[in-house]
């Protein structure tokens, strides 16, 4: 028995297939894990229902487009079963398509799973036709329809995964083109299956109440409902994508503002450190050129006066002059100590490795703790700004060791590590709790803050590791491009 086709319904089925494919591509974007959308399980459930209904509607409208010369009732149980299969298969397709990574195995395996589901839905839908004798199928056309379904599923999965990070706004043309290809593949699979169906010349419709329904007049309402449902889903998805794009834009703007503010803080910090260093150098020069020279002159004058005392001078005059000379010498030593703190000696003349050893020896003389210094002598000499910052961080770390650590051993390293030059200062002291915020009236708190600022001023990173009652390790990591 032959039949005819309603070409308007064929056109409607094609339109539904293309729109359903477009909705599928758009829904995948809402399920990508990296987008961290809220309520993803609801998106998956709603998307599976919308997509499954769309695919099923295309096939059902395609079946209704085929007209036999007899009235054929439909079994509602097979119709419901085919809808459920379509929804479940659509859910699997959305899950596979939205995965972060989809290798060849996932693509082929997911495509086969979805393809088999589409084939099952299509032929379960044809089984809804209550007709005797039952429908028979031409084997080669049946096989061809299955191959088309499997190929269409793989292509659809590949397209959806490739465009998963795009939205309706960022890649409308790509998604529309892919939807046309996917829709035509679905169309080809369905109508190849219809061509495979063979109806016996003596076929008659057989109703089986209460499961039988008359399909007459269902094509229009089903098509209209499906199109409205798909378009509504698309609008909701587009609105969600628009809101997400606005939020993402605001986040990027906030990050840019934070980066700009962070850059400004770095520039201000570097400028502050530079001003402090300039003031220290100027003050050290003033102490040397004025105070130091004046004290030396006073000491010379006192020595001259003491040597020129007449024989009959009071007995305590010489002693008082000697005490005054001793006081001046102590003042000179104090001035030199202040000058050393303002402008550490040895750096400009010897370089950083030698300066580390020189100050380690001075630290041992003051505290009795001998730092073990291991410095790579083959490293190129960094810019003066970097050298000065590292030396001051080193001295601040030694000060913290002497005041707070109660350490017996100190280790100092200067080495190249990957793409950085690293200076480390470690001790076996009592350590501190890094989870407790440092109070700014504590010297250790200010010391760490100063070290952080100095590291920041040269584009370096300061890392501090400490645990109570064990050890403390401070590392300054200077990128090699800042070193040379």
Short mmCIF file of C-alpha atoms in Angstrom, two decimals:
data_model
loop_
_atom_site.label_atom_id
_atom_site.label_comp_id
_atom_site.label_asym_id
_atom_site.label_seq_id
_atom_site.Cartn_x
_atom_site.Cartn_y
_atom_site.Cartn_z
CA UNK A 1 0.00 0.00 0.00
CA UNK A 2 1.38 3.35 -1.04
CA UNK A 3 0.96 6.70 0.63
CA UNK A 4 1.44 10.40 0.00
CA UNK A 5 3.14 13.24 1.86
CA UNK A 6 1.86 16.59 3.04
CA UNK A 7 4.71 18.86 1.98
CA UNK A 8 3.69 21.63 4.38
CA UNK A 9 4.08 19.23 7.26
CA UNK A 10 7.42 18.09 5.85
CA UNK A 11 8.54 21.73 5.83
CA UNK A 12 7.25 22.16 9.38
CA UNK A 13 9.18 19.08 10.53
CA UNK A 14 12.38 20.46 8.98
CA UNK A 15 11.88 23.82 10.71
CA UNK A 16 11.28 22.08 14.03
CA UNK A 17 14.41 19.94 13.55
CA UNK A 18 16.60 22.99 12.83
CA UNK A 19 15.21 25.03 15.73
CA UNK A 20 15.57 22.06 18.09
CA UNK A 21 19.20 21.68 16.98
CA UNK A 22 19.86 25.39 17.56
CA UNK A 23 18.29 25.19 21.02
CA UNK A 24 20.48 22.16 21.78
CA UNK A 25 23.65 24.05 20.82
CA UNK A 26 22.62 27.00 22.96
CA UNK A 27 21.64 24.91 25.97
CA UNK A 28 25.04 23.22 26.02
CA UNK A 29 26.61 26.62 26.79
CA UNK A 30 24.51 26.84 29.97
CA UNK A 31 25.82 23.49 31.20
CA UNK A 32 29.58 23.96 30.75
CA UNK A 33 31.19 23.29 34.18
CA UNK A 34 33.66 26.19 33.91
CA UNK A 35 30.81 28.70 33.66
CA UNK A 36 29.67 27.71 37.16
CA UNK A 37 26.06 28.61 36.47
CA UNK A 38 23.62 28.11 39.31
CA UNK A 39 20.84 25.49 39.15
CA UNK A 40 22.58 23.41 36.51
CA UNK A 41 20.50 20.35 37.32
CA UNK A 42 17.39 22.36 36.48
CA UNK A 43 18.99 23.56 33.25
CA UNK A 44 19.81 19.95 32.37
CA UNK A 45 16.30 18.72 33.16
CA UNK A 46 14.60 21.60 31.39
CA UNK A 47 16.97 21.39 28.45
CA UNK A 48 16.43 17.64 28.08
CA UNK A 49 12.64 18.10 28.14
CA UNK A 50 12.75 20.97 25.62
CA UNK A 51 15.21 19.27 23.28
CA UNK A 52 13.60 15.84 23.62
CA UNK A 53 10.16 17.29 22.93
CA UNK A 54 11.53 19.13 19.90
CA UNK A 55 13.21 16.06 18.40
CA UNK A 56 10.19 13.87 19.10
CA UNK A 57 7.85 16.50 17.63
CA UNK A 58 9.90 16.60 14.43
CA UNK A 59 9.60 12.82 14.04
CA UNK A 60 5.94 12.72 14.98
CA UNK A 61 5.07 15.54 12.58
CA UNK A 62 7.06 13.65 9.96
CA UNK A 63 4.93 10.56 10.61
CA UNK A 64 1.75 12.61 10.43
CA UNK A 65 2.96 14.05 7.11
CA UNK A 66 2.66 10.55 5.64
CA UNK A 67 -0.92 9.92 4.53
CA UNK A 68 -2.31 6.44 3.87
CA UNK A 69 -5.62 5.85 2.04
CA UNK A 70 -7.01 4.35 5.27
CA UNK A 71 -7.57 5.78 8.74
CA UNK A 72 -4.84 4.65 11.12
CA UNK A 73 -5.25 5.19 14.88
CA UNK A 74 -2.22 5.68 17.12
CA UNK A 75 -1.33 3.83 20.33
CA UNK A 76 -0.72 6.48 22.97
CA UNK A 77 1.52 4.14 24.98
CA UNK A 78 4.11 4.01 22.20
CA UNK A 79 3.85 7.77 21.75
CA UNK A 80 4.60 8.40 25.44
CA UNK A 81 7.44 5.86 25.37
CA UNK A 82 9.01 7.52 22.33
CA UNK A 83 8.79 10.93 24.06
CA UNK A 84 10.52 9.56 27.18
CA UNK A 85 13.28 7.99 25.07
CA UNK A 86 13.79 11.32 23.28
CA UNK A 87 14.06 13.23 26.58
CA UNK A 88 16.51 10.73 28.11
CA UNK A 89 18.66 10.68 24.98
CA UNK A 90 18.64 14.48 24.86
CA UNK A 91 19.84 14.61 28.48
CA UNK A 92 22.78 12.34 27.65
CA UNK A 93 23.59 14.46 24.62
CA UNK A 94 23.63 17.66 26.67
CA UNK A 95 25.86 16.08 29.31
CA UNK A 96 28.37 14.80 26.74
CA UNK A 97 28.35 18.02 24.75
CA UNK A 98 28.99 20.23 27.78
CA UNK A 99 31.98 18.27 29.10
CA UNK A 100 35.24 20.18 29.50
CA UNK A 101 37.12 17.60 27.46
CA UNK A 102 35.75 15.13 24.95
CA UNK A 103 38.25 12.80 23.37
CA UNK A 104 37.68 10.55 20.40
CA UNK A 105 36.41 7.78 22.67
CA UNK A 106 33.89 10.07 24.35
CA UNK A 107 32.80 11.51 21.02
CA UNK A 108 32.24 8.14 19.38
CA UNK A 109 30.78 6.48 22.49
CA UNK A 110 28.47 9.39 23.23
CA UNK A 111 27.48 9.66 19.58
CA UNK A 112 26.63 5.96 19.39
CA UNK A 113 24.58 6.19 22.59
CA UNK A 114 22.62 9.21 21.39
CA UNK A 115 22.27 7.77 17.88
CA UNK A 116 20.87 4.47 19.14
CA UNK A 117 18.44 6.44 21.29
CA UNK A 118 17.26 8.49 18.30
CA UNK A 119 16.78 5.33 16.24
CA UNK A 120 14.82 3.73 19.08
CA UNK A 121 12.62 6.81 19.45
CA UNK A 122 11.91 6.92 15.71
CA UNK A 123 10.93 3.28 15.31
CA UNK A 124 9.02 3.18 18.61
CA UNK A 125 7.05 6.12 17.22
CA UNK A 126 6.29 4.16 14.04
CA UNK A 127 5.14 1.24 16.16
CA UNK A 128 2.45 3.57 17.52
CA UNK A 129 0.58 3.13 14.20
CA UNK A 130 -2.15 0.56 14.94
CA UNK A 131 -2.27 -1.23 11.63
CA UNK A 132 -2.54 -4.83 10.51
CA UNK A 133 -0.46 -6.44 9.13
CA UNK A 134 2.37 -4.76 11.03
CA UNK A 135 4.86 -2.51 9.26
CA UNK A 136 7.77 -4.26 7.58
CA UNK A 137 11.07 -2.57 6.70
CA UNK A 138 13.45 -2.82 3.77
CA UNK A 139 16.70 -4.00 5.41
CA UNK A 140 19.12 -1.82 3.47
CA UNK A 141 17.08 1.37 3.97
CA UNK A 142 16.63 0.49 7.62
CA UNK A 143 20.40 0.05 7.97
CA UNK A 144 21.01 3.30 6.09
CA UNK A 145 18.67 5.21 8.42
CA UNK A 146 20.53 3.78 11.42
CA UNK A 147 23.89 4.81 9.96
CA UNK A 148 22.56 8.30 9.25
CA UNK A 149 21.28 8.54 12.84
CA UNK A 150 24.63 7.46 14.28
CA UNK A 151 26.56 9.83 12.01
CA UNK A 152 24.18 12.69 12.79
CA UNK A 153 24.55 12.07 16.52
CA UNK A 154 28.37 12.13 16.33
CA UNK A 155 28.34 15.31 14.23
CA UNK A 156 25.81 16.93 16.57
CA UNK A 157 27.89 16.02 19.60
CA UNK A 158 31.05 17.37 17.97
CA UNK A 159 29.35 20.65 17.03
CA UNK A 160 27.83 21.13 20.47
CA UNK A 161 31.14 20.43 22.22
CA UNK A 162 33.11 22.69 19.90
CA UNK A 163 30.69 25.58 20.41
CA UNK A 164 30.09 24.92 24.12
CA UNK A 165 31.90 28.10 25.23
CA UNK A 166 30.02 30.31 22.78
CA UNK A 167 26.68 31.99 23.37
CA UNK A 168 23.86 33.04 21.08
CA UNK A 169 25.42 36.50 21.09
CA UNK A 170 29.06 35.57 20.45
CA UNK A 171 28.58 32.92 17.75
CA UNK A 172 25.07 33.15 16.32
CA UNK A 173 26.14 32.41 12.73
CA UNK A 174 28.24 29.41 13.71
CA UNK A 175 25.45 27.94 15.79
CA UNK A 176 22.84 28.66 13.12
CA UNK A 177 24.95 26.98 10.42
CA UNK A 178 25.61 23.97 12.64
CA UNK A 179 21.89 23.77 13.50
CA UNK A 180 20.98 23.65 9.80
CA UNK A 181 23.44 20.79 9.23
CA UNK A 182 22.21 18.91 12.30
CA UNK A 183 18.54 19.51 11.40
CA UNK A 184 19.00 18.24 7.87
CA UNK A 185 20.78 15.15 9.20
CA UNK A 186 17.85 14.43 11.55
CA UNK A 187 15.46 15.06 8.65
CA UNK A 188 17.42 12.68 6.43
CA UNK A 189 17.45 9.96 9.04
CA UNK A 190 13.69 10.17 9.67
CA UNK A 191 12.57 10.17 6.06
CA UNK A 192 15.01 7.41 5.17
CA UNK A 193 13.33 5.38 7.90
CA UNK A 194 9.91 6.29 6.47
CA UNK A 195 11.08 5.15 3.05
CA UNK A 196 12.13 1.83 4.61
CA UNK A 197 8.61 1.27 5.99
CA UNK A 198 6.45 -1.05 3.88
CA UNK A 199 2.68 -1.30 4.26
CA UNK A 200 0.81 -4.37 2.99
CA UNK A 201 -1.85 -3.69 0.31
CA UNK A 202 -4.58 -5.12 2.53
CA UNK A 203 -3.58 -3.11 5.61
CA UNK A 204 -6.36 -1.89 7.88
CA UNK A 205 -6.39 0.34 10.96
CA UNK A 206 -7.06 -1.47 14.22
CA UNK A 207 -8.14 0.51 17.27
CA UNK A 208 -7.41 -0.82 20.78
CA UNK A 209 -9.38 1.27 23.29
CA UNK A 210 -8.64 2.97 25.61
CA UNK A 211 -5.09 3.44 24.24
CA UNK A 212 -6.09 4.50 20.73
CA UNK A 213 -6.26 8.12 19.57
CA UNK A 214 -7.20 9.65 16.25
CA UNK A 215 -4.24 11.75 15.00
CA UNK A 216 -6.40 13.90 12.74
CA UNK A 217 -5.80 17.56 13.45
CA UNK A 218 -2.88 16.98 15.85
CA UNK A 219 -0.17 18.15 13.47
CA UNK A 220 -0.95 21.87 13.80
CA UNK A 221 -1.26 22.04 17.61
CA UNK A 222 1.80 19.84 18.14
CA UNK A 223 3.88 21.93 15.74
CA UNK A 224 2.71 25.23 17.24
CA UNK A 225 3.23 24.05 20.83
CA UNK A 226 6.68 22.67 20.04
CA UNK A 227 7.82 25.84 18.28
CA UNK A 228 6.55 28.03 21.13
CA UNK A 229 8.16 25.74 23.70
CA UNK A 230 11.50 25.75 21.90
CA UNK A 231 11.44 29.49 21.31
CA UNK A 232 10.53 30.07 24.96
CA UNK A 233 13.42 27.88 26.05
CA UNK A 234 15.72 29.75 23.68
CA UNK A 235 14.60 33.12 25.06
CA UNK A 236 15.17 31.99 28.64
CA UNK A 237 18.61 30.66 27.73
CA UNK A 238 19.47 33.84 25.84
CA UNK A 239 18.36 35.97 28.78
CA UNK A 240 20.47 33.88 31.13
CA UNK A 241 23.44 34.15 28.77
CA UNK A 242 22.94 37.91 28.58
CA UNK A 243 22.89 38.24 32.36
CA UNK A 244 25.95 36.00 32.62
CA UNK A 245 27.76 38.11 30.01
CA UNK A 246 26.92 41.30 31.92
CA UNK A 247 28.15 39.73 35.17
CA UNK A 248 31.31 38.47 33.47
CA UNK A 249 31.92 41.92 32.04
CA UNK A 250 31.52 43.49 35.46
CA UNK A 251 33.86 40.95 36.99
CA UNK A 252 36.47 41.67 34.31
CA UNK A 253 36.07 45.39 34.89
CA UNK A 254 36.49 44.88 38.63
CA UNK A 255 39.57 42.74 38.05
CA UNK A 256 40.99 45.40 35.74
CA UNK A 257 40.33 48.07 38.37
CA UNK A 258 41.98 45.91 41.02
CA UNK A 259 44.97 45.29 38.75
CA UNK A 260 45.23 49.01 38.11
CA UNK A 261 44.98 49.76 41.83
CA UNK A 262 47.52 47.04 42.57
CA UNK A 263 49.87 48.52 39.99
CA UNK A 264 49.42 51.95 41.54
CA UNK A 265 50.15 50.52 44.98
CA UNK A 266 53.31 48.89 43.61
CA UNK A 267 54.42 52.17 42.04
CA UNK A 268 53.69 54.12 45.21
CA UNK A 269 55.43 51.49 47.33
CA UNK A 270 58.48 51.57 45.06
CA UNK A 271 58.45 55.36 45.16
CA UNK A 272 58.16 55.37 48.95
CA UNK A 273 61.06 52.95 49.30
CA UNK A 274 63.12 55.03 46.88
CA UNK A 275 62.39 58.21 48.84
CA UNK A 276 63.33 56.47 52.08
CA UNK A 277 66.58 55.20 50.58
CA UNK A 278 67.42 58.63 49.19
CA UNK A 279 66.76 60.20 52.59
CA UNK A 280 68.91 57.57 54.28
CA UNK A 281 71.78 58.22 51.89
CA UNK A 282 71.46 61.96 52.34
CA UNK A 283 71.32 61.65 56.12
CA UNK A 284 74.29 59.28 56.13
CA UNK A 285 76.25 61.78 54.03
CA UNK A 286 75.27 64.61 56.41
CA UNK A 287 76.38 62.57 59.42
CA UNK A 288 79.68 61.74 57.74
CA UNK A 289 80.47 65.15 56.29
CA UNK A 290 79.27 67.34 59.17
CA UNK A 291 78.69 65.51 62.44
CA UNK A 292 81.41 62.94 61.96
CA UNK A 293 84.03 65.46 60.87
CA UNK A 294 83.06 67.87 63.65
CA UNK A 295 83.36 65.16 66.27
CA UNK A 296 86.73 64.15 64.86
CA UNK A 297 87.84 67.78 65.01
CA UNK A 298 86.64 68.06 68.62
CA UNK A 299 88.54 64.92 69.54
CA UNK A 300 91.68 66.31 67.91
CA UNK A 301 91.32 69.59 69.80
CA UNK A 302 90.84 67.77 73.09
CA UNK A 303 93.96 65.72 72.49
CA UNK A 304 95.88 68.92 71.65
CA UNK A 305 94.65 70.65 74.82
CA UNK A 306 95.62 67.67 76.92
CA UNK A 307 99.14 67.66 75.49
CA UNK A 308 99.55 71.39 76.12
CA UNK A 309 98.51 71.43 79.77
CA UNK A 310 101.05 73.40 81.87
CA UNK A 311 102.89 71.61 84.67
CA UNK A 312 100.93 73.46 87.34
CA UNK A 313 97.50 72.63 85.93
CA UNK A 314 94.90 71.09 88.27
CA UNK A 315 95.39 67.38 88.71
CA UNK A 316 91.93 66.48 87.49
CA UNK A 317 92.14 68.58 84.29
CA UNK A 318 93.96 65.87 82.35
CA UNK A 319 91.49 63.25 83.58
CA UNK A 320 88.51 65.36 82.53
CA UNK A 321 89.99 65.93 79.08
CA UNK A 322 90.57 62.17 78.75
CA UNK A 323 86.94 61.48 79.73
CA UNK A 324 85.75 64.06 77.20
CA UNK A 325 87.87 62.42 74.49
CA UNK A 326 86.40 59.01 75.38
CA UNK A 327 82.89 60.46 75.20
CA UNK A 328 83.61 61.95 71.78
CA UNK A 329 84.97 58.60 70.55
CA UNK A 330 81.81 56.85 71.75
CA UNK A 331 79.77 59.46 69.92
CA UNK A 332 81.82 58.86 66.76
CA UNK A 333 81.20 55.11 67.05
CA UNK A 334 77.47 55.74 67.59
CA UNK A 335 77.36 57.97 64.51
CA UNK A 336 79.16 55.29 62.50
CA UNK A 337 76.65 52.68 63.73
CA UNK A 338 73.74 54.89 62.65
CA UNK A 339 75.45 55.48 59.30
CA UNK A 340 75.84 51.71 58.84
CA UNK A 341 72.11 51.25 59.43
CA UNK A 342 71.25 54.09 57.07
CA UNK A 343 73.65 52.92 54.40
CA UNK A 344 74.98 49.38 54.97
CA UNK A 345 78.69 49.22 54.17
CA UNK A 346 80.32 46.80 51.81
CA UNK A 347 77.54 46.54 49.23
CA UNK A 348 78.74 49.05 46.65
CA UNK A 349 82.38 48.01 47.04
CA UNK A 350 82.06 44.23 47.34
CA UNK A 351 78.74 43.17 45.82
CA UNK A 352 75.85 41.25 47.37
CA UNK A 353 77.46 37.83 48.16
CA UNK A 354 80.42 39.45 49.94
CA UNK A 355 78.13 41.90 51.72
CA UNK A 356 76.02 38.99 53.00
CA UNK A 357 79.14 37.39 54.50
CA UNK A 358 80.42 40.69 55.92
CA UNK A 359 77.17 41.41 57.74
CA UNK A 360 76.95 37.77 58.87
CA UNK A 361 80.33 38.21 60.57
CA UNK A 362 79.15 41.47 62.14
CA UNK A 363 75.97 39.73 63.31
CA UNK A 364 78.05 36.96 64.90
CA UNK A 365 80.18 39.54 66.69
CA UNK A 366 77.07 41.20 68.15
CA UNK A 367 74.97 38.14 69.00
CA UNK A 368 77.26 35.12 69.06
CA UNK A 369 75.15 33.45 66.35
CA UNK A 370 77.15 32.59 63.23
CA UNK A 371 74.96 32.56 60.09
CA UNK A 372 76.03 29.94 57.53
CA UNK A 373 76.12 31.81 54.20
CA UNK A 374 75.96 29.91 50.91
CA UNK A 375 75.95 32.40 48.02
CA UNK A 376 76.40 31.63 44.34
CA UNK A 377 79.37 33.76 43.30
CA UNK A 378 78.75 33.19 39.58
CA UNK A 379 75.50 35.13 39.54
CA UNK A 380 75.67 38.36 37.56
CA UNK A 381 75.52 41.51 39.63
CA UNK A 382 71.98 42.89 39.81
CA UNK A 383 71.01 46.57 39.56
CA UNK A 384 71.88 48.65 42.65
CA UNK A 385 68.20 49.00 43.51
CA UNK A 386 67.78 45.21 43.68
CA UNK A 387 71.01 44.73 45.62
CA UNK A 388 70.08 47.36 48.17
CA UNK A 389 66.55 45.96 48.66
CA UNK A 390 67.82 42.39 49.14
CA UNK A 391 70.51 43.47 51.59
CA UNK A 392 68.01 45.46 53.65
CA UNK A 393 65.57 42.53 53.70
CA UNK A 394 68.46 40.33 54.81
CA UNK A 395 69.41 42.73 57.61
CA UNK A 396 65.79 43.04 58.72
CA UNK A 397 65.54 39.23 58.82
CA UNK A 398 68.70 39.02 60.95
CA UNK A 399 67.27 41.68 63.26
CA UNK A 400 64.11 39.62 63.70
CA UNK A 401 66.25 36.56 64.45
CA UNK A 402 68.19 38.37 67.19
CA UNK A 403 65.12 39.99 68.76
CA UNK A 404 62.40 37.37 68.48
CA UNK A 405 63.55 33.97 67.22
CA UNK A 406 65.80 32.75 70.07
CA UNK A 407 67.61 30.75 67.42
CA UNK A 408 70.89 28.89 67.68
CA UNK A 409 71.51 28.51 63.95
CA UNK A 410 70.86 30.67 60.90
CA UNK A 411 71.22 29.67 57.26
CA UNK A 412 71.51 32.15 54.38
CA UNK A 413 71.35 31.16 50.70
CA UNK A 414 71.57 33.02 47.40
CA UNK A 415 70.96 30.84 44.34
CA UNK A 416 69.38 30.58 40.90
CA UNK A 417 66.20 28.53 40.85
CA UNK A 418 64.33 27.97 37.57
CA UNK A 419 63.53 31.45 36.26
CA UNK A 420 64.25 33.27 39.51
CA UNK A 421 67.07 34.30 41.81
CA UNK A 422 66.21 33.32 45.37
CA UNK A 423 67.63 34.67 48.62
CA UNK A 424 66.64 32.70 51.69
CA UNK A 425 67.12 33.27 55.42
CA UNK A 426 66.15 30.43 57.77
CA UNK A 427 66.56 29.85 61.49
CA UNK A 428 65.82 27.10 64.00
CA UNK A 429 64.10 29.44 66.44
CA UNK A 430 60.70 29.38 68.05
CA UNK A 431 58.78 30.49 64.94
CA UNK A 432 55.35 32.08 65.05
CA UNK A 433 51.74 31.37 64.16
CA UNK A 434 51.13 32.65 60.62
CA UNK A 435 47.36 32.35 61.05
CA UNK A 436 47.38 35.02 63.77
CA UNK A 437 47.33 38.54 62.31
CA UNK A 438 50.38 40.53 63.36
CA UNK A 439 49.63 43.60 65.44
CA UNK A 440 51.28 46.71 64.14
CA UNK A 441 52.61 47.64 67.58
CA UNK A 442 54.71 44.49 67.45
CA UNK A 443 58.11 44.97 65.91
CA UNK A 444 57.88 41.67 64.10
CA UNK A 445 54.72 42.85 62.39
CA UNK A 446 56.37 46.01 61.15
CA UNK A 447 59.49 44.11 60.11
CA UNK A 448 57.54 41.72 57.88
CA UNK A 449 55.55 44.59 56.40
CA UNK A 450 58.76 46.46 55.57
CA UNK A 451 60.22 43.35 53.95
CA UNK A 452 57.06 42.86 51.88
CA UNK A 453 57.19 46.47 50.73
CA UNK A 454 60.85 46.21 49.74
CA UNK A 455 60.25 43.00 47.79
CA UNK A 456 57.26 44.61 46.09
CA UNK A 457 59.32 47.66 45.13
CA UNK A 458 61.67 45.56 42.97
CA UNK A 459 58.99 43.30 41.48
CA UNK A 460 59.95 40.35 43.69
CA UNK A 461 57.87 37.97 45.77
CA UNK A 462 58.40 37.49 49.50
CA UNK A 463 57.44 34.11 50.94
CA UNK A 464 57.34 33.49 54.67
CA UNK A 465 56.97 30.04 56.18
CA UNK A 466 56.89 29.57 59.93
CA UNK A 467 55.45 27.16 62.45
CA UNK A 468 55.48 27.68 66.21
CA UNK A 469 58.37 26.10 68.12
CA UNK A 470 60.14 24.86 64.97
CA UNK A 471 61.58 27.25 62.40
CA UNK A 472 61.08 30.28 60.21
CA UNK A 473 62.13 30.61 56.59
CA UNK A 474 61.96 33.76 54.51
CA UNK A 475 62.55 33.68 50.76
CA UNK A 476 62.75 36.53 48.28
CA UNK A 477 62.14 35.41 44.69
CA UNK A 478 63.41 37.88 42.10
CA UNK A 479 62.49 37.21 38.44
CA UNK A 480 65.58 36.96 36.27
CA UNK A 481 64.41 39.82 34.07
CA UNK A 482 64.45 42.05 37.18
CA UNK A 483 67.90 40.77 38.15
CA UNK A 484 69.75 41.52 34.93
#
